[in-house]
Amino acid sequence: MASAAGTASPTGSSSNGRYASYVPHDLPYNEAYENAIMQITLRPDPNAKRGIRVIPEGSSEQAQEGVSVGAADIAWESLPIIAEADLPLLLDDPRRIYASQVPGILLTHPGGYHEGGPGLDPEMDTFAEDFTSRHGDVQDAVQLRAAKDKDVKANLELLKKQMLDRQKAVEHNAKIHSQLKALTEQHELELKLLKNSAEEQRVKRETREKKKREREAAAGTK
């Protein structure tokens, strides 16, 4: 699953561990993670943790303990250090504490990847340019918010479609696996029956030959 982060540009580097120097497509496939994403997307848990919401800098909103926190109050050194090799993290990883735009998926870092870890280095992220090119007619904060909400909704719908397609593929593969298992079991049973039949024929043949020898031996003594 690709996170809702920007695209890496050809140049740039990580910033002392505060940002990622890779994009989600660089991470290896993890079936357990993808299945968990499919589950939470198609069958949301109403009791899932909401996570701590990050209040943007400049906002007059007051933080609530355990519910929200000001972006300026988050110390980067307090955030977990997660190696790229450890990603993606399972959704129940205790390091996931921050809310994301996808219900049921928590982040390890504010604005980080859904897979876990920090977000892309701003020097490598082309999200701002991409967003501006798609919404060049935005004139004020209200329109900007509406454009962002529209993008979020579109991304969530795309994610749901991808997970529906994945579910169909998983179900199809499970059906094929079940059919192959049934054929294998049938083949093994047929081999067992053939083996038993061959054994029975051998025993009967040996019995007939033994009786024949006994008759011939008895006839020779007369």
Tab-separated table of C-alpha atoms in Angstrom:
chain	number	residue	atom	x	y	z
A	1	MET	CA	0.000	0.000	0.000
A	2	ALA	CA	1.435	3.381	-0.948
A	3	SER	CA	1.269	6.107	1.662
A	4	ALA	CA	-0.313	9.449	0.934
A	5	ALA	CA	3.047	11.131	0.735
A	6	GLY	CA	4.630	12.952	-2.153
A	7	THR	CA	6.911	11.580	-4.819
A	8	ALA	CA	10.645	11.536	-4.389
A	9	SER	CA	12.591	13.756	-6.717
A	10	PRO	CA	15.848	12.445	-8.252
A	11	THR	CA	18.001	14.486	-5.881
A	12	GLY	CA	18.131	15.007	-2.129
A	13	SER	CA	19.081	13.058	1.009
A	14	SER	CA	17.790	12.236	4.468
A	15	SER	CA	18.105	14.823	7.242
A	16	ASN	CA	19.824	13.151	10.204
A	17	GLY	CA	17.083	10.555	10.579
A	18	ARG	CA	14.262	13.102	10.863
A	19	TYR	CA	12.993	12.231	7.405
A	20	ALA	CA	12.936	9.222	5.143
A	21	SER	CA	15.138	9.104	2.068
A	22	TYR	CA	12.965	6.406	0.478
A	23	VAL	CA	9.375	6.044	-0.685
A	24	PRO	CA	6.905	3.245	0.216
A	25	HIS	CA	7.382	1.582	-3.185
A	26	ASP	CA	10.987	0.889	-2.144
A	27	LEU	CA	9.802	-1.308	0.735
A	28	PRO	CA	9.486	-5.083	0.346
A	29	TYR	CA	6.053	-6.679	0.001
A	30	ASN	CA	4.597	-7.905	3.296
A	31	GLU	CA	1.494	-10.065	2.997
A	32	ALA	CA	0.477	-9.736	6.661
A	33	TYR	CA	0.626	-5.937	6.451
A	34	GLU	CA	-1.308	-5.784	3.179
A	35	ASN	CA	-3.980	-8.134	4.550
A	36	ALA	CA	-4.312	-5.947	7.655
A	37	ILE	CA	-4.718	-2.844	5.484
A	38	MET	CA	-7.358	-4.651	3.421
A	39	GLN	CA	-9.212	-5.684	6.579
A	40	ILE	CA	-9.246	-2.221	8.163
A	41	THR	CA	-10.211	-0.568	4.855
A	42	LEU	CA	-13.086	-2.855	3.891
A	43	ARG	CA	-14.274	-3.701	7.405
A	44	PRO	CA	-13.439	-0.714	9.641
A	45	ASP	CA	-13.374	-1.339	13.371
A	46	PRO	CA	-15.580	1.280	15.086
A	47	ASN	CA	-13.587	0.729	18.284
A	48	ALA	CA	-10.173	1.206	16.673
A	49	LYS	CA	-7.805	3.645	18.369
A	50	ARG	CA	-8.041	7.131	16.899
A	51	GLY	CA	-4.507	8.104	17.799
A	52	ILE	CA	-3.113	11.455	18.862
A	53	ARG	CA	-4.041	14.233	16.447
A	54	VAL	CA	-1.304	16.750	15.616
A	55	ILE	CA	-2.371	20.399	15.712
A	56	PRO	CA	-0.650	22.419	12.959
A	57	GLU	CA	1.656	25.266	13.943
A	58	GLY	CA	-0.110	28.627	14.040
A	59	SER	CA	-3.428	27.110	15.111
A	60	SER	CA	-5.188	28.603	18.156
A	61	GLU	CA	-6.566	25.189	19.134
A	62	GLN	CA	-5.532	24.007	22.577
A	63	ALA	CA	-3.991	20.566	22.901
A	64	GLN	CA	-5.756	17.923	24.982
A	65	GLU	CA	-3.673	15.321	26.766
A	66	GLY	CA	-3.952	11.941	25.095
A	67	VAL	CA	-6.117	13.386	22.317
A	68	SER	CA	-4.084	16.032	20.509
A	69	VAL	CA	-0.702	17.722	20.635
A	70	GLY	CA	0.760	20.854	19.081
A	71	ALA	CA	3.234	20.219	16.288
A	72	ALA	CA	5.678	22.630	17.913
A	73	ASP	CA	5.535	20.649	21.166
A	74	ILE	CA	6.750	17.397	19.620
A	75	ALA	CA	10.457	16.815	20.221
A	76	TRP	CA	11.961	15.004	17.252
A	77	GLU	CA	14.434	13.194	19.507
A	78	SER	CA	11.477	11.636	21.355
A	79	LEU	CA	10.230	9.901	18.207
A	80	PRO	CA	11.234	6.279	17.563
A	81	ILE	CA	14.115	5.458	15.271
A	82	ILE	CA	12.882	2.863	12.797
A	83	ALA	CA	15.157	1.248	10.246
A	84	GLU	CA	13.925	0.962	6.685
A	85	ALA	CA	14.644	-2.784	6.876
A	86	ASP	CA	12.001	-3.122	9.628
A	87	LEU	CA	9.208	-1.687	7.489
A	88	PRO	CA	6.338	-2.048	7.036
A	89	LEU	CA	5.311	-2.273	10.690
A	90	LEU	CA	2.203	-4.219	11.628
A	91	LEU	CA	-0.797	-2.040	12.431
A	92	ASP	CA	-0.788	-3.035	16.113
A	93	ASP	CA	2.835	-2.004	16.648
A	94	PRO	CA	2.956	0.003	19.929
A	95	ARG	CA	5.062	2.702	18.269
A	96	ARG	CA	2.045	3.720	16.203
A	97	ILE	CA	0.419	6.490	18.267
A	98	TYR	CA	-0.369	9.386	15.897
A	99	ALA	CA	-3.608	9.718	13.934
A	100	SER	CA	-3.639	9.501	10.148
A	101	GLN	CA	-6.218	10.350	7.497
A	102	VAL	CA	-7.077	6.659	7.166
A	103	PRO	CA	-9.308	5.435	10.030
A	104	GLY	CA	-7.699	2.539	11.852
A	105	ILE	CA	-4.144	3.273	10.709
A	106	LEU	CA	-1.887	5.056	13.186
A	107	LEU	CA	1.487	6.604	12.406
A	108	THR	CA	4.771	6.393	14.275
A	109	HIS	CA	5.687	9.949	13.298
A	110	PRO	CA	3.521	13.020	12.644
A	111	GLY	CA	3.054	13.173	8.880
A	112	GLY	CA	4.921	9.866	8.544
A	113	TYR	CA	4.340	6.954	6.228
A	114	HIS	CA	1.436	4.591	6.769
A	115	GLU	CA	4.012	1.805	6.683
A	116	GLY	CA	5.756	3.342	9.694
A	117	GLY	CA	8.699	5.670	10.083
A	118	PRO	CA	9.025	9.373	9.244
A	119	GLY	CA	7.774	11.010	6.082
A	120	LEU	CA	9.820	11.927	3.050
A	121	ASP	CA	12.546	14.559	3.276
A	122	PRO	CA	10.960	17.880	2.150
A	123	GLU	CA	13.922	18.394	-0.176
A	124	MET	CA	12.932	15.207	-2.006
A	125	ASP	CA	9.149	15.594	-1.768
A	126	THR	CA	7.374	17.008	-4.798
A	127	PHE	CA	3.916	16.872	-3.187
A	128	ALA	CA	3.590	20.674	-2.912
A	129	GLU	CA	4.417	21.150	-6.580
A	130	ASP	CA	2.079	18.338	-7.625
A	131	PHE	CA	-0.754	19.722	-5.501
A	132	THR	CA	-0.289	23.244	-6.860
A	133	SER	CA	-0.284	22.013	-10.446
A	134	ARG	CA	-3.588	20.182	-9.852
A	135	HIS	CA	-5.239	23.053	-7.966
A	136	GLY	CA	-3.812	26.167	-9.539
A	137	ASP	CA	-7.132	27.975	-9.159
A	138	VAL	CA	-7.042	27.978	-5.325
A	139	GLN	CA	-7.261	31.557	-4.068
A	140	ASP	CA	-7.690	31.413	-0.299
A	141	ALA	CA	-7.503	29.193	2.800
A	142	VAL	CA	-11.090	27.984	2.446
A	143	GLN	CA	-10.522	26.809	-1.120
A	144	LEU	CA	-7.210	25.265	-0.080
A	145	ARG	CA	-8.907	23.259	2.655
A	146	ALA	CA	-11.647	22.137	0.264
A	147	ALA	CA	-9.039	21.054	-2.290
A	148	LYS	CA	-7.112	19.080	0.340
A	149	ASP	CA	-10.304	17.402	1.586
A	150	LYS	CA	-11.193	16.491	-2.001
A	151	ASP	CA	-7.780	14.914	-2.529
A	152	VAL	CA	-8.021	12.971	0.736
A	153	LYS	CA	-11.469	11.645	-0.201
A	154	ALA	CA	-10.250	10.653	-3.661
A	155	ASN	CA	-7.227	8.852	-2.184
A	156	LEU	CA	-9.414	6.981	0.306
A	157	GLU	CA	-11.773	5.909	-2.474
A	158	LEU	CA	-8.793	4.752	-4.529
A	159	LEU	CA	-7.462	2.804	-1.547
A	160	LYS	CA	-10.836	1.139	-1.051
A	161	LYS	CA	-10.977	0.145	-4.731
A	162	GLN	CA	-7.457	-1.268	-4.553
A	163	MET	CA	-8.329	-3.273	-1.463
A	164	LEU	CA	-11.530	-4.578	-3.079
A	165	ASP	CA	-9.459	-5.727	-6.047
A	166	ARG	CA	-6.978	-7.312	-3.658
A	167	GLN	CA	-9.764	-9.087	-1.782
A	168	LYS	CA	-11.070	-10.557	-5.045
A	169	ALA	CA	-7.561	-11.707	-5.928
A	170	VAL	CA	-7.045	-13.238	-2.482
A	171	GLU	CA	-10.385	-15.054	-2.668
A	172	HIS	CA	-9.589	-16.276	-6.206
A	173	ASN	CA	-6.176	-17.546	-5.103
A	174	ALA	CA	-7.728	-19.245	-2.077
A	175	LYS	CA	-10.245	-20.971	-4.369
A	176	ILE	CA	-7.472	-22.141	-6.699
A	177	HIS	CA	-5.427	-23.329	-3.705
A	178	SER	CA	-8.433	-25.247	-2.386
A	179	GLN	CA	-9.001	-26.886	-5.764
A	180	LEU	CA	-5.329	-27.832	-6.067
A	181	LYS	CA	-5.390	-29.262	-2.547
A	182	ALA	CA	-8.484	-31.330	-3.382
A	183	LEU	CA	-6.865	-32.628	-6.592
A	184	THR	CA	-3.672	-33.461	-4.710
A	185	GLU	CA	-5.589	-35.333	-2.019
A	186	GLN	CA	-7.580	-37.192	-4.703
A	187	HIS	CA	-4.353	-38.118	-6.513
A	188	GLU	CA	-2.778	-39.360	-3.274
A	189	LEU	CA	-5.887	-41.433	-2.542
A	190	GLU	CA	-5.813	-42.942	-6.032
A	191	LEU	CA	-2.140	-43.832	-5.616
A	192	LYS	CA	-2.899	-45.421	-2.249
A	193	LEU	CA	-5.752	-47.460	-3.745
A	194	LEU	CA	-3.540	-48.566	-6.649
A	195	LYS	CA	-0.805	-49.538	-4.206
A	196	ASN	CA	-3.264	-51.525	-2.067
A	197	SER	CA	-4.693	-53.178	-5.174
A	198	ALA	CA	-1.225	-54.131	-6.388
A	199	GLU	CA	-0.405	-55.566	-2.974
A	200	GLU	CA	-3.588	-57.615	-2.962
A	201	GLN	CA	-2.812	-58.951	-6.434
A	202	ARG	CA	0.715	-59.901	-5.334
A	203	VAL	CA	-0.585	-61.778	-2.287
A	204	LYS	CA	-3.174	-63.637	-4.393
A	205	ARG	CA	-0.559	-64.507	-7.017
A	206	GLU	CA	1.858	-65.816	-4.413
A	207	THR	CA	-0.948	-67.811	-2.772
A	208	ARG	CA	-1.881	-69.392	-6.112
A	209	GLU	CA	1.729	-70.223	-6.893
A	210	LYS	CA	2.217	-71.726	-3.425
A	211	LYS	CA	-0.876	-73.912	-3.804
A	212	LYS	CA	0.300	-74.982	-7.262
A	213	ARG	CA	3.682	-76.024	-5.915
A	214	GLU	CA	2.002	-77.892	-3.082
A	215	ARG	CA	-0.228	-79.773	-5.561
A	216	GLU	CA	2.730	-80.625	-7.773
A	217	ALA	CA	4.735	-81.782	-4.778
A	218	ALA	CA	1.822	-83.925	-3.590
A	219	ALA	CA	1.399	-85.474	-7.059
A	220	GLY	CA	5.115	-86.350	-7.207
A	221	THR	CA	4.963	-88.393	-4.040
A	222	LYS	CA	2.234	-90.709	-5.323
